[in-house]
Each structure stands twice: as C-alpha cells, then as structure tokens.
Amino acid sequence: MVPRPELRRLGAGYSEERLIEIWERSRSNWHLPQLPRPIIDGSKGGESFPFRNYRIVVDLYMLEKGDRYLENLFDHLIVHYLFCPRSLDAAARLALAALEGLESKDRSQARRMVNIFSDIVVDTFRLERSEEDEEKVLLGWRDLAKQNLSPLDEAVVGFLADLWGVDLPSSDHPESEMLLSVFSWGVRDRSKWPRQCMQTARILES
C-alpha cells in the first residue's frame, strides 16, 4: 500500500504546506471558489484522472514541473469548474453533441472530444483575461508541445497557434484550419458550445 503522500514531504522538494500555498494562490486568482484542497497521488506518470469529484489530484510527475506549472494546472482545472463545462448537465449536453458529430458513435472517443473542446474553451478564456494568464496558459501548451504528440494533438496545437496568434508549433494538418472556422465565434457564448463541440468532434475524427 502506498503511504499517504500528504505527509510532510511530497517529492520534488515539495511540502504539503507549499502545495497548498500554490493552490490558495490559484483560488484567489478566481475569486476563491469553494473547492476541496488537492490531493497527491503516489504514482508517477500521470496515470490518474486530474479532477475527481471536484477534487484535483496531483501526481509526482506534476510536482516535478515546478510552481508555475502547478499554478497553471490549478487555474486550468478551476476554470473548468467555473466556466466550461461548469455543471454536469452542461457536460452531458457536450457529450451528446460530440457523439452526434462522430460517425463511429464511440462514447469513449466522444468523451475525449469533450475534453479537447473544453480545454480549448477554458484556455482561450484564460488567455484573453490578462497577460499573466496568457503566460501561464502558454507555459502549459509549450510543455505539451515538447512531448511525442499524436497527429490529433499536433492539429490542436497548430490550431491554437493560429487562433491565439502565439509562438506554438505550427501544423500542416487540414484539421487545424477547419477548427479556426468553428471557433470564429469565440468561446464565451454557451449557447453555441454544443454545435461547436459537435463540429470539433466531426473534424478531429476525420
């Protein structure tokens, strides 16, 4: 049995106190939402889902990324809770929309499409809010871009480079350009989200 890592030392030079300090800074960035404190998963390599029942789960791999990475992660997940999908009802509507857009009607693929769509919405919303938020958003995506990406992820990163007008790896995948038309409306109109999510799923499945 893995010992509870919330004891004094959490790895990568972290203490529980330091982790909570970063968490509280993220909460203050977003008007102190009433969310439980993060917990530490003892595994390494990102195997656990990072948001379970409104509680954020941090693994040792994330801790090794440093304070700014963790603050970006906390901000990102808090905005999922506050803005997109915000509620279980909204998440269910997006899942149905994604399923409608997929020829395969594969539910696990639909869930992945909802995750991609909501990540785009959340980080676009954050990036537009302030220069500090933009810095943190780009830190996370640039870290992702260094990894061995699937063609789908390459298309998404290339699309975001164009959508945001920032220095991320460009893409010659046609899906990148097609996604630009889907998000030409922006991301703030919730009434458009199901249609945008359906179109996103349809494009990225191709």
PDB file of C-alpha atoms in Angstrom:
ATOM      1  CA  MET A   1       0.000   0.000   0.000  1.00  0.00           C
ATOM      2  CA  VAL A   2       1.371   3.425  -0.994  1.00  0.00           C
ATOM      3  CA  PRO A   3       1.724   5.690   2.062  1.00  0.00           C
ATOM      4  CA  ARG A   4      -0.373   8.831   2.020  1.00  0.00           C
ATOM      5  CA  PRO A   5       1.872  11.409   0.306  1.00  0.00           C
ATOM      6  CA  GLU A   6       0.169  14.310   2.057  1.00  0.00           C
ATOM      7  CA  LEU A   7       2.655  13.913   4.888  1.00  0.00           C
ATOM      8  CA  ARG A   8       5.480  16.393   5.326  1.00  0.00           C
ATOM      9  CA  ARG A   9       7.440  15.790   2.129  1.00  0.00           C
ATOM     10  CA  LEU A  10       5.804  15.164  -1.235  1.00  0.00           C
ATOM     11  CA  GLY A  11       8.769  14.705  -3.536  1.00  0.00           C
ATOM     12  CA  ALA A  12      10.471  17.192  -5.869  1.00  0.00           C
ATOM     13  CA  GLY A  13      11.307  19.288  -2.802  1.00  0.00           C
ATOM     14  CA  TYR A  14       7.652  19.982  -2.011  1.00  0.00           C
ATOM     15  CA  SER A  15       5.919  20.083   1.322  1.00  0.00           C
ATOM     16  CA  GLU A  16       2.176  19.880   1.782  1.00  0.00           C
ATOM     17  CA  GLU A  17       2.280  23.457   3.025  1.00  0.00           C
ATOM     18  CA  ARG A  18       3.958  24.641  -0.197  1.00  0.00           C
ATOM     19  CA  LEU A  19       1.441  22.823  -2.384  1.00  0.00           C
ATOM     20  CA  ILE A  20      -1.491  24.351  -0.511  1.00  0.00           C
ATOM     21  CA  GLU A  21       0.124  27.798  -0.805  1.00  0.00           C
ATOM     22  CA  ILE A  22       0.136  27.425  -4.612  1.00  0.00           C
ATOM     23  CA  TRP A  23      -3.433  26.104  -4.512  1.00  0.00           C
ATOM     24  CA  GLU A  24      -4.669  29.057  -2.463  1.00  0.00           C
ATOM     25  CA  ARG A  25      -2.947  31.462  -4.855  1.00  0.00           C
ATOM     26  CA  SER A  26      -4.847  29.860  -7.743  1.00  0.00           C
ATOM     27  CA  ARG A  27      -8.104  30.060  -5.832  1.00  0.00           C
ATOM     28  CA  SER A  28      -7.508  33.760  -5.186  1.00  0.00           C
ATOM     29  CA  ASN A  29      -6.968  34.236  -8.933  1.00  0.00           C
ATOM     30  CA  TRP A  30     -10.569  33.087  -9.457  1.00  0.00           C
ATOM     31  CA  HIS A  31     -12.465  34.638  -6.537  1.00  0.00           C
ATOM     32  CA  LEU A  32     -11.902  31.782  -4.088  1.00  0.00           C
ATOM     33  CA  PRO A  33     -14.232  29.044  -5.377  1.00  0.00           C
ATOM     34  CA  GLN A  34     -15.329  26.553  -2.738  1.00  0.00           C
ATOM     35  CA  LEU A  35     -13.349  23.518  -3.877  1.00  0.00           C
ATOM     36  CA  PRO A  36     -11.594  20.922  -1.727  1.00  0.00           C
ATOM     37  CA  ARG A  37      -7.832  21.053  -1.432  1.00  0.00           C
ATOM     38  CA  PRO A  38      -5.803  18.972  -3.917  1.00  0.00           C
ATOM     39  CA  ILE A  39      -4.621  15.521  -3.009  1.00  0.00           C
ATOM     40  CA  ILE A  40      -1.418  13.787  -4.057  1.00  0.00           C
ATOM     41  CA  ASP A  41      -1.459  10.560  -6.000  1.00  0.00           C
ATOM     42  CA  GLY A  42       1.548   8.380  -5.193  1.00  0.00           C
ATOM     43  CA  SER A  43       2.023   7.113  -8.758  1.00  0.00           C
ATOM     44  CA  LYS A  44       4.331   8.727 -11.266  1.00  0.00           C
ATOM     45  CA  GLY A  45       3.498   9.307 -14.897  1.00  0.00           C
ATOM     46  CA  GLY A  46       0.081  10.889 -14.980  1.00  0.00           C
ATOM     47  CA  GLU A  47      -1.978   7.713 -14.716  1.00  0.00           C
ATOM     48  CA  SER A  48      -4.713   9.192 -12.520  1.00  0.00           C
ATOM     49  CA  PHE A  49      -7.518  11.455 -13.681  1.00  0.00           C
ATOM     50  CA  PRO A  50      -6.629  15.012 -12.566  1.00  0.00           C
ATOM     51  CA  PHE A  51     -10.116  16.037 -11.377  1.00  0.00           C
ATOM     52  CA  ARG A  52     -12.215  13.532  -9.406  1.00  0.00           C
ATOM     53  CA  ASN A  53     -15.478  14.660  -7.836  1.00  0.00           C
ATOM     54  CA  TYR A  54     -14.305  18.284  -7.824  1.00  0.00           C
ATOM     55  CA  ARG A  55     -11.056  17.351  -6.063  1.00  0.00           C
ATOM     56  CA  ILE A  56      -7.847  17.930  -8.003  1.00  0.00           C
ATOM     57  CA  VAL A  57      -5.371  15.068  -8.000  1.00  0.00           C
ATOM     58  CA  VAL A  58      -1.673  15.885  -8.408  1.00  0.00           C
ATOM     59  CA  ASP A  59       0.924  13.225  -9.148  1.00  0.00           C
ATOM     60  CA  LEU A  60       4.680  13.264  -8.651  1.00  0.00           C
ATOM     61  CA  TYR A  61       5.302  13.999 -12.326  1.00  0.00           C
ATOM     62  CA  MET A  62       3.312  17.234 -11.981  1.00  0.00           C
ATOM     63  CA  LEU A  63       5.196  18.216  -8.836  1.00  0.00           C
ATOM     64  CA  GLU A  64       8.492  17.953 -10.698  1.00  0.00           C
ATOM     65  CA  LYS A  65       7.304  20.591 -13.190  1.00  0.00           C
ATOM     66  CA  GLY A  66       7.578  23.386 -10.641  1.00  0.00           C
ATOM     67  CA  ASP A  67       5.433  26.060  -9.009  1.00  0.00           C
ATOM     68  CA  ARG A  68       4.340  27.923 -12.132  1.00  0.00           C
ATOM     69  CA  TYR A  69       3.301  24.716 -13.860  1.00  0.00           C
ATOM     70  CA  LEU A  70       1.220  23.725 -10.836  1.00  0.00           C
ATOM     71  CA  GLU A  71      -0.411  27.144 -10.634  1.00  0.00           C
ATOM     72  CA  ASN A  72      -1.312  26.897 -14.317  1.00  0.00           C
ATOM     73  CA  LEU A  73      -2.737  23.414 -13.781  1.00  0.00           C
ATOM     74  CA  PHE A  74      -4.811  24.563 -10.797  1.00  0.00           C
ATOM     75  CA  ASP A  75      -6.059  27.635 -12.688  1.00  0.00           C
ATOM     76  CA  HIS A  76      -6.984  25.469 -15.673  1.00  0.00           C
ATOM     77  CA  LEU A  77      -8.961  22.965 -13.634  1.00  0.00           C
ATOM     78  CA  ILE A  78     -10.663  25.651 -11.551  1.00  0.00           C
ATOM     79  CA  VAL A  79     -11.906  27.330 -14.731  1.00  0.00           C
ATOM     80  CA  HIS A  80     -13.281  24.000 -15.927  1.00  0.00           C
ATOM     81  CA  TYR A  81     -15.328  24.035 -12.723  1.00  0.00           C
ATOM     82  CA  LEU A  82     -16.344  27.698 -13.017  1.00  0.00           C
ATOM     83  CA  PHE A  83     -16.811  28.140 -16.758  1.00  0.00           C
ATOM     84  CA  CYS A  84     -16.676  25.074 -19.002  1.00  0.00           C
ATOM     85  CA  PRO A  85     -18.362  22.723 -18.651  1.00  0.00           C
ATOM     86  CA  ARG A  86     -19.238  24.192 -15.217  1.00  0.00           C
ATOM     87  CA  SER A  87     -22.004  21.682 -14.471  1.00  0.00           C
ATOM     88  CA  LEU A  88     -22.773  18.012 -15.007  1.00  0.00           C
ATOM     89  CA  ASP A  89     -25.770  18.997 -17.136  1.00  0.00           C
ATOM     90  CA  ALA A  90     -23.570  21.068 -19.439  1.00  0.00           C
ATOM     91  CA  ALA A  91     -21.010  18.255 -19.628  1.00  0.00           C
ATOM     92  CA  ALA A  92     -23.775  15.812 -20.600  1.00  0.00           C
ATOM     93  CA  ARG A  93     -25.019  18.127 -23.353  1.00  0.00           C
ATOM     94  CA  LEU A  94     -21.494  18.449 -24.724  1.00  0.00           C
ATOM     95  CA  ALA A  95     -21.046  14.665 -24.623  1.00  0.00           C
ATOM     96  CA  LEU A  96     -24.248  14.170 -26.626  1.00  0.00           C
ATOM     97  CA  ALA A  97     -23.139  16.831 -29.111  1.00  0.00           C
ATOM     98  CA  ALA A  98     -19.735  15.198 -29.541  1.00  0.00           C
ATOM     99  CA  LEU A  99     -21.371  11.810 -30.031  1.00  0.00           C
ATOM    100  CA  GLU A 100     -23.624  13.285 -32.697  1.00  0.00           C
ATOM    101  CA  GLY A 101     -20.570  14.606 -34.530  1.00  0.00           C
ATOM    102  CA  LEU A 102     -18.784  11.246 -34.563  1.00  0.00           C
ATOM    103  CA  GLU A 103     -19.506   8.728 -37.277  1.00  0.00           C
ATOM    104  CA  SER A 104     -18.236   5.965 -35.026  1.00  0.00           C
ATOM    105  CA  LYS A 105     -20.638   6.879 -32.177  1.00  0.00           C
ATOM    106  CA  ASP A 106     -17.880   5.738 -29.826  1.00  0.00           C
ATOM    107  CA  ARG A 107     -18.615   7.021 -26.325  1.00  0.00           C
ATOM    108  CA  SER A 108     -15.002   6.979 -25.147  1.00  0.00           C
ATOM    109  CA  GLN A 109     -13.996   8.970 -28.219  1.00  0.00           C
ATOM    110  CA  ALA A 110     -16.846  11.386 -27.519  1.00  0.00           C
ATOM    111  CA  ARG A 111     -15.513  11.939 -24.001  1.00  0.00           C
ATOM    112  CA  ARG A 112     -12.080  12.679 -25.417  1.00  0.00           C
ATOM    113  CA  MET A 113     -13.585  15.203 -27.818  1.00  0.00           C
ATOM    114  CA  VAL A 114     -15.410  16.921 -24.960  1.00  0.00           C
ATOM    115  CA  ASN A 115     -12.114  17.139 -23.051  1.00  0.00           C
ATOM    116  CA  ILE A 116     -10.368  18.679 -26.071  1.00  0.00           C
ATOM    117  CA  PHE A 117     -13.214  21.110 -26.725  1.00  0.00           C
ATOM    118  CA  SER A 118     -13.490  22.224 -23.111  1.00  0.00           C
ATOM    119  CA  ASP A 119      -9.682  22.624 -22.856  1.00  0.00           C
ATOM    120  CA  ILE A 120      -9.791  24.939 -25.875  1.00  0.00           C
ATOM    121  CA  VAL A 121     -12.639  26.956 -24.356  1.00  0.00           C
ATOM    122  CA  VAL A 122     -11.070  27.179 -20.896  1.00  0.00           C
ATOM    123  CA  ASP A 123      -7.602  28.195 -22.036  1.00  0.00           C
ATOM    124  CA  THR A 124      -8.888  30.657 -24.635  1.00  0.00           C
ATOM    125  CA  PHE A 125     -10.995  32.281 -21.916  1.00  0.00           C
ATOM    126  CA  ARG A 126      -7.977  32.439 -19.609  1.00  0.00           C
ATOM    127  CA  LEU A 127      -5.585  33.694 -22.259  1.00  0.00           C
ATOM    128  CA  GLU A 128      -7.909  36.571 -23.137  1.00  0.00           C
ATOM    129  CA  ARG A 129      -8.214  37.654 -19.486  1.00  0.00           C
ATOM    130  CA  SER A 130      -4.724  39.008 -18.773  1.00  0.00           C
ATOM    131  CA  GLU A 131      -1.062  38.893 -19.761  1.00  0.00           C
ATOM    132  CA  GLU A 132      -0.273  36.858 -16.646  1.00  0.00           C
ATOM    133  CA  ASP A 133      -2.909  34.292 -17.560  1.00  0.00           C
ATOM    134  CA  GLU A 134      -1.569  34.162 -21.118  1.00  0.00           C
ATOM    135  CA  GLU A 135       1.924  33.457 -19.789  1.00  0.00           C
ATOM    136  CA  LYS A 136       0.665  30.520 -17.716  1.00  0.00           C
ATOM    137  CA  VAL A 137      -1.526  29.115 -20.496  1.00  0.00           C
ATOM    138  CA  LEU A 138       1.366  29.139 -22.960  1.00  0.00           C
ATOM    139  CA  LEU A 139       3.670  27.538 -20.407  1.00  0.00           C
ATOM    140  CA  GLY A 140       1.329  24.538 -20.250  1.00  0.00           C
ATOM    141  CA  TRP A 141       0.839  24.196 -24.003  1.00  0.00           C
ATOM    142  CA  ARG A 142       4.535  24.639 -24.778  1.00  0.00           C
ATOM    143  CA  ASP A 143       5.311  21.904 -22.295  1.00  0.00           C
ATOM    144  CA  LEU A 144       2.780  19.658 -24.033  1.00  0.00           C
ATOM    145  CA  ALA A 145       4.204  20.512 -27.460  1.00  0.00           C
ATOM    146  CA  LYS A 146       7.605  19.126 -26.423  1.00  0.00           C
ATOM    147  CA  GLN A 147       6.119  15.665 -25.975  1.00  0.00           C
ATOM    148  CA  ASN A 148       5.595  12.980 -28.583  1.00  0.00           C
ATOM    149  CA  LEU A 149       2.203  14.136 -29.866  1.00  0.00           C
ATOM    150  CA  SER A 150      -0.388  12.216 -31.819  1.00  0.00           C
ATOM    151  CA  PRO A 151      -1.492  13.726 -35.165  1.00  0.00           C
ATOM    152  CA  LEU A 152      -4.712  14.823 -33.455  1.00  0.00           C
ATOM    153  CA  ASP A 153      -2.799  16.689 -30.740  1.00  0.00           C
ATOM    154  CA  GLU A 154      -0.480  18.217 -33.340  1.00  0.00           C
ATOM    155  CA  ALA A 155      -3.536  19.542 -35.168  1.00  0.00           C
ATOM    156  CA  VAL A 156      -4.942  21.052 -31.968  1.00  0.00           C
ATOM    157  CA  VAL A 157      -1.643  22.711 -31.013  1.00  0.00           C
ATOM    158  CA  GLY A 158      -1.246  24.111 -34.536  1.00  0.00           C
ATOM    159  CA  PHE A 159      -4.819  25.407 -34.453  1.00  0.00           C
ATOM    160  CA  LEU A 160      -4.224  27.166 -31.132  1.00  0.00           C
ATOM    161  CA  ALA A 161      -1.062  28.783 -32.501  1.00  0.00           C
ATOM    162  CA  ASP A 162      -3.191  30.386 -35.219  1.00  0.00           C
ATOM    163  CA  LEU A 163      -6.246  31.105 -33.056  1.00  0.00           C
ATOM    164  CA  TRP A 164      -4.213  32.855 -30.372  1.00  0.00           C
ATOM    165  CA  GLY A 165      -1.518  34.273 -32.658  1.00  0.00           C
ATOM    166  CA  VAL A 166       1.247  32.871 -30.451  1.00  0.00           C
ATOM    167  CA  ASP A 167       4.519  31.004 -30.772  1.00  0.00           C
ATOM    168  CA  LEU A 168       3.413  27.368 -30.682  1.00  0.00           C
ATOM    169  CA  PRO A 169       4.418  24.716 -33.224  1.00  0.00           C
ATOM    170  CA  SER A 170       2.508  25.207 -36.447  1.00  0.00           C
ATOM    171  CA  SER A 171       0.708  22.378 -38.178  1.00  0.00           C
ATOM    172  CA  ASP A 172       0.046  21.408 -41.770  1.00  0.00           C
ATOM    173  CA  HIS A 173      -2.880  19.226 -40.740  1.00  0.00           C
ATOM    174  CA  PRO A 174      -6.031  20.449 -42.542  1.00  0.00           C
ATOM    175  CA  GLU A 175      -7.971  19.999 -39.299  1.00  0.00           C
ATOM    176  CA  SER A 176      -6.128  22.992 -37.817  1.00  0.00           C
ATOM    177  CA  GLU A 177      -7.569  25.375 -40.397  1.00  0.00           C
ATOM    178  CA  MET A 178     -11.018  23.792 -40.200  1.00  0.00           C
ATOM    179  CA  LEU A 179     -11.125  24.346 -36.438  1.00  0.00           C
ATOM    180  CA  LEU A 180     -10.493  28.061 -36.954  1.00  0.00           C
ATOM    181  CA  SER A 181     -13.893  28.420 -38.597  1.00  0.00           C
ATOM    182  CA  VAL A 182     -15.580  26.590 -35.696  1.00  0.00           C
ATOM    183  CA  PHE A 183     -14.116  28.980 -33.144  1.00  0.00           C
ATOM    184  CA  SER A 184     -14.520  32.153 -35.204  1.00  0.00           C
ATOM    185  CA  TRP A 185     -17.490  32.908 -32.907  1.00  0.00           C
ATOM    186  CA  GLY A 186     -15.211  32.908 -29.886  1.00  0.00           C
ATOM    187  CA  VAL A 187     -15.785  30.797 -26.775  1.00  0.00           C
ATOM    188  CA  ARG A 188     -17.942  32.880 -24.436  1.00  0.00           C
ATOM    189  CA  ASP A 189     -21.402  32.134 -25.841  1.00  0.00           C
ATOM    190  CA  ARG A 190     -22.531  28.961 -24.045  1.00  0.00           C
ATOM    191  CA  SER A 191     -25.493  28.546 -26.385  1.00  0.00           C
ATOM    192  CA  LYS A 192     -23.051  27.839 -29.216  1.00  0.00           C
ATOM    193  CA  TRP A 193     -20.984  25.265 -27.321  1.00  0.00           C
ATOM    194  CA  PRO A 194     -22.943  22.129 -28.315  1.00  0.00           C
ATOM    195  CA  ARG A 195     -22.693  22.999 -32.009  1.00  0.00           C
ATOM    196  CA  GLN A 196     -19.019  23.917 -31.697  1.00  0.00           C
ATOM    197  CA  CYS A 197     -18.319  20.695 -29.801  1.00  0.00           C
ATOM    198  CA  MET A 198     -20.154  18.624 -32.409  1.00  0.00           C
ATOM    199  CA  GLN A 199     -18.166  20.284 -35.210  1.00  0.00           C
ATOM    200  CA  THR A 200     -14.904  19.828 -33.312  1.00  0.00           C
ATOM    201  CA  ALA A 201     -15.615  16.102 -32.936  1.00  0.00           C
ATOM    202  CA  ARG A 202     -16.539  15.760 -36.603  1.00  0.00           C
ATOM    203  CA  ILE A 203     -13.333  17.493 -37.729  1.00  0.00           C
ATOM    204  CA  LEU A 204     -10.934  15.689 -35.400  1.00  0.00           C
ATOM    205  CA  GLU A 205     -12.366  12.241 -36.154  1.00  0.00           C
ATOM    206  CA  SER A 206     -11.563  12.637 -39.859  1.00  0.00           C
TER     207      SER A 206
END
